[in-house]
Tab-separated table of C-alpha atoms and ligand atoms in Angstrom:
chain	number	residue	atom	x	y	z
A	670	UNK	CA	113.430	126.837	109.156
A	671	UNK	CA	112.924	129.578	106.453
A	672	UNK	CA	110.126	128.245	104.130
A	673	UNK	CA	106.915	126.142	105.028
A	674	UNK	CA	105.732	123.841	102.470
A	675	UNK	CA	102.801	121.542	102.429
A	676	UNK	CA	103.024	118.079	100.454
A	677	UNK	CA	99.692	116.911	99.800
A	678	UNK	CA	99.171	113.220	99.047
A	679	UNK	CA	95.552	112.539	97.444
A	680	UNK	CA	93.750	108.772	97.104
A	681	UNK	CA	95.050	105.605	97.541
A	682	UNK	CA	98.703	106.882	98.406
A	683	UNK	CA	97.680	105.936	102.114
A	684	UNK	CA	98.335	101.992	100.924
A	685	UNK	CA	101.254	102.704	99.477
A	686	UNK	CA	103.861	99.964	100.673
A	687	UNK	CA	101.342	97.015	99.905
A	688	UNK	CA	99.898	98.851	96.739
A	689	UNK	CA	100.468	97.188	93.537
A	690	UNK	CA	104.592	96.905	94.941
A	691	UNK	CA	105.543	96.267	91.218
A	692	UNK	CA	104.449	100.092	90.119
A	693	UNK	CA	104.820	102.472	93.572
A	694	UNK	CA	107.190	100.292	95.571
A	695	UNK	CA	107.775	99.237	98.595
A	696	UNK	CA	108.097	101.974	100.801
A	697	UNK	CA	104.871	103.218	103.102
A	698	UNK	CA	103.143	106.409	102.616
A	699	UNK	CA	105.248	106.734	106.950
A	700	UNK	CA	108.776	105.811	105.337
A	701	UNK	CA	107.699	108.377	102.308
A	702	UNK	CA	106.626	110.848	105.031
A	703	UNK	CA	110.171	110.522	106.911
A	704	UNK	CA	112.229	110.400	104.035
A	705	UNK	CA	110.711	113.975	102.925
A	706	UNK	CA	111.201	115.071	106.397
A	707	UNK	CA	114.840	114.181	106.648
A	708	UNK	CA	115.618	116.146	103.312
A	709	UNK	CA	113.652	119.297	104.035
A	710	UNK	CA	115.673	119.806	106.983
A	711	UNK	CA	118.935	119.369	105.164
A	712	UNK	CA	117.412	122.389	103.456
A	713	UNK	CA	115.711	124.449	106.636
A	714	UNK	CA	112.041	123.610	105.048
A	715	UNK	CA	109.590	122.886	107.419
A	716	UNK	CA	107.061	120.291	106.253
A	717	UNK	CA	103.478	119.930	106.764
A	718	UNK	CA	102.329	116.593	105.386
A	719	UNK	CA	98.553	115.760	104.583
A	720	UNK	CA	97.042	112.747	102.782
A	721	UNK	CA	93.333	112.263	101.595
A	722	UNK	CA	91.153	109.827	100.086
A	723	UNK	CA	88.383	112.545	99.567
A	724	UNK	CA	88.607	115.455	96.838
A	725	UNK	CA	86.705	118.061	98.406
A	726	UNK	CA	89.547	117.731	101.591
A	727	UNK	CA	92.339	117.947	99.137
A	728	UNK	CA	90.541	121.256	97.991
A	729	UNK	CA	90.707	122.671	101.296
A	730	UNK	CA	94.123	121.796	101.700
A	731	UNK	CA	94.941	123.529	98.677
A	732	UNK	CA	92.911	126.882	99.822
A	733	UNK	CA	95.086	126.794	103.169
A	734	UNK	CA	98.334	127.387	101.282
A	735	UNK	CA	97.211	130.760	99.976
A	736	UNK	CA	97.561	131.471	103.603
A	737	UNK	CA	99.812	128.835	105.916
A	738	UNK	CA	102.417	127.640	103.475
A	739	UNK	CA	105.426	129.311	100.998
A	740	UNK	CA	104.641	126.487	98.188
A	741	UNK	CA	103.122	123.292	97.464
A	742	UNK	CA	104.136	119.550	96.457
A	743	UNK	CA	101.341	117.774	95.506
A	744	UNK	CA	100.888	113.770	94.208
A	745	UNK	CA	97.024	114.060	93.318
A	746	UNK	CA	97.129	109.742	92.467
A	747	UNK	CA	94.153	109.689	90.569
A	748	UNK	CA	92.272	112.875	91.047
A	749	UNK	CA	95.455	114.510	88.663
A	750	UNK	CA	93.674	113.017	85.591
A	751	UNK	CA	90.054	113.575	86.893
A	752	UNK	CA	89.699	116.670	89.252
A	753	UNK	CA	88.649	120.159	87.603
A	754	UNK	CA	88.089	121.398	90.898
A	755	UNK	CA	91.740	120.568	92.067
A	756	UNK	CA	92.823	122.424	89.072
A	757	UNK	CA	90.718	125.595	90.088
A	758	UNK	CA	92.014	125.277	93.237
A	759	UNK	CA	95.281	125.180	92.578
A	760	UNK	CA	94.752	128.050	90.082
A	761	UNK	CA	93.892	130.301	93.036
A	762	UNK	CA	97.416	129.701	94.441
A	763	UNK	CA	100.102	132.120	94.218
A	764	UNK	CA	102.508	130.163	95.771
A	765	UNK	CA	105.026	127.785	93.852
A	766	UNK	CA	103.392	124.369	92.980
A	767	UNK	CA	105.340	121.115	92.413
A	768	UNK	CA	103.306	118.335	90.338
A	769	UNK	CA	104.951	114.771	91.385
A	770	UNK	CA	104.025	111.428	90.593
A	771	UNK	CA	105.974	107.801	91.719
A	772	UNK	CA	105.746	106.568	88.536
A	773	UNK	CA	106.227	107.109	84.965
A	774	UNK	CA	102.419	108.350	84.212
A	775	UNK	CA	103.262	108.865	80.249
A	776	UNK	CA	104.667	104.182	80.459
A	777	UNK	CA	101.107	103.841	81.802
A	778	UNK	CA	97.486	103.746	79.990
A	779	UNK	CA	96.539	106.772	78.095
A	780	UNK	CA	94.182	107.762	80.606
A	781	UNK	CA	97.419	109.057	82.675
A	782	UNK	CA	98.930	111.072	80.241
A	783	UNK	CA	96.916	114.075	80.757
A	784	UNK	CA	96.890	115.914	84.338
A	785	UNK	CA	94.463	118.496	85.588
A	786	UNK	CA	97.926	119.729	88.328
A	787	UNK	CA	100.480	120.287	85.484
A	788	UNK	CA	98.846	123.521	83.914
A	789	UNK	CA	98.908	125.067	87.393
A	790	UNK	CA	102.412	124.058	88.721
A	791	UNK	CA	105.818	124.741	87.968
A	792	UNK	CA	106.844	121.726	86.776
A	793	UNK	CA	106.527	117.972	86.934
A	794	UNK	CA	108.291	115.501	88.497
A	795	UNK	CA	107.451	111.775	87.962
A	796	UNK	CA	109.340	107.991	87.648
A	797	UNK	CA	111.247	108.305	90.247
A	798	UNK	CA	109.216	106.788	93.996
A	799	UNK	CA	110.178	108.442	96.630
A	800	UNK	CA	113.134	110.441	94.944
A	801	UNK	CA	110.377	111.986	92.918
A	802	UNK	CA	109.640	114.039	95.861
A	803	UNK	CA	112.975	114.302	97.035
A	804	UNK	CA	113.801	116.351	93.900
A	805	UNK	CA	110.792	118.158	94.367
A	806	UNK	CA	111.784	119.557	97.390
A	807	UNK	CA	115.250	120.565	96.310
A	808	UNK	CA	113.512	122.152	93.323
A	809	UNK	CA	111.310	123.988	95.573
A	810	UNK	CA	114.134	125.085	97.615
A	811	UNK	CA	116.047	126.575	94.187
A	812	UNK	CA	112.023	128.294	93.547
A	813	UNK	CA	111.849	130.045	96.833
A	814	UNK	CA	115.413	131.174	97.134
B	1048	DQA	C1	100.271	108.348	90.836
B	1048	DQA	C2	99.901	108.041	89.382
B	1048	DQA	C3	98.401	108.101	89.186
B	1048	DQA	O1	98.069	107.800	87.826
B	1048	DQA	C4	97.710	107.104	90.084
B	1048	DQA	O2	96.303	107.204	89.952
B	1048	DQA	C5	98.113	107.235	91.514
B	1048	DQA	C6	99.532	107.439	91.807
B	1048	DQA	C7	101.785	108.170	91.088
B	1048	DQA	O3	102.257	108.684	92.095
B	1048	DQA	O4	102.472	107.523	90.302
B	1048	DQA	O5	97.326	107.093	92.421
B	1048	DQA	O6	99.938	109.697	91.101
């Protein structure tokens, strides 16, 4: 494996599977998990893969890739259109960041269209499920190369 990369999952993503099927699907946040897995090898990443419900984790997670990671994918659900500390965070990161997002955040209410993650990263990646992160990681691939 050449690169390490940490995808970071923040609220709610932990139901995914039984949440609100219609918008996010049907997969689980495990068949997510695997999926990611499967295609980082195809591309010698190795993966470390964290979820939280709680913001102040999901800062400390985002502090540990200065150090233990070569980039970061991150789905902050909720906490992308709330969090100025997540922003600051990621701020502090000098590592390539990936912004994803299941859905379509700019079909939804207009309290999704802005995100505290998208100043910070890259790019964004969103309306796609699980293949939002799939492209993420090939795109992360193409940034570390
Ligand atoms: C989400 C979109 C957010 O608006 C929402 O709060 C989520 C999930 C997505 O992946 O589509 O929790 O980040």
């Amino acid at each position: 494996m050449n690169h390490t990369i940490l995808i970071l999952n923040g609220p709610n993503l932990n139901m995914l599977g039984s949440r609100e099927p219609e918008i996010y699907g049907t997969q689980t946040l495990d068949d997510l998990q695997q999926v990611c897995i499967a295609h980082a090898a195809l591309l010698s990443i190795a993966l470390t893969f964290v979820q939280s419900n709680h913001e102040g984790e999901l800062v400390d997670a985002i502090q540990s890739v200065r150090s233990a990671h070569d980039g970061l994918i991150i789905n902050a659900g909720a906490f992308s259109h709330t969090s100025v500390a997540i922003h600051d965070a990621l701020m502090m990161v000098d590592k390539p960041i990936i912004e994803v997002h299941l859905s379509n955040i700019f079909q939804r209410e207009a309290f999704r269209h802005h995100s505290y993650v998208s100043r910070p990263a890259k790019g964004v990646i969103c309306g796609f499920g699980v293949n939002s992160y799939v492209l993420a990681l090939s795109a992360m691939k193409d940034l570390l190369s």
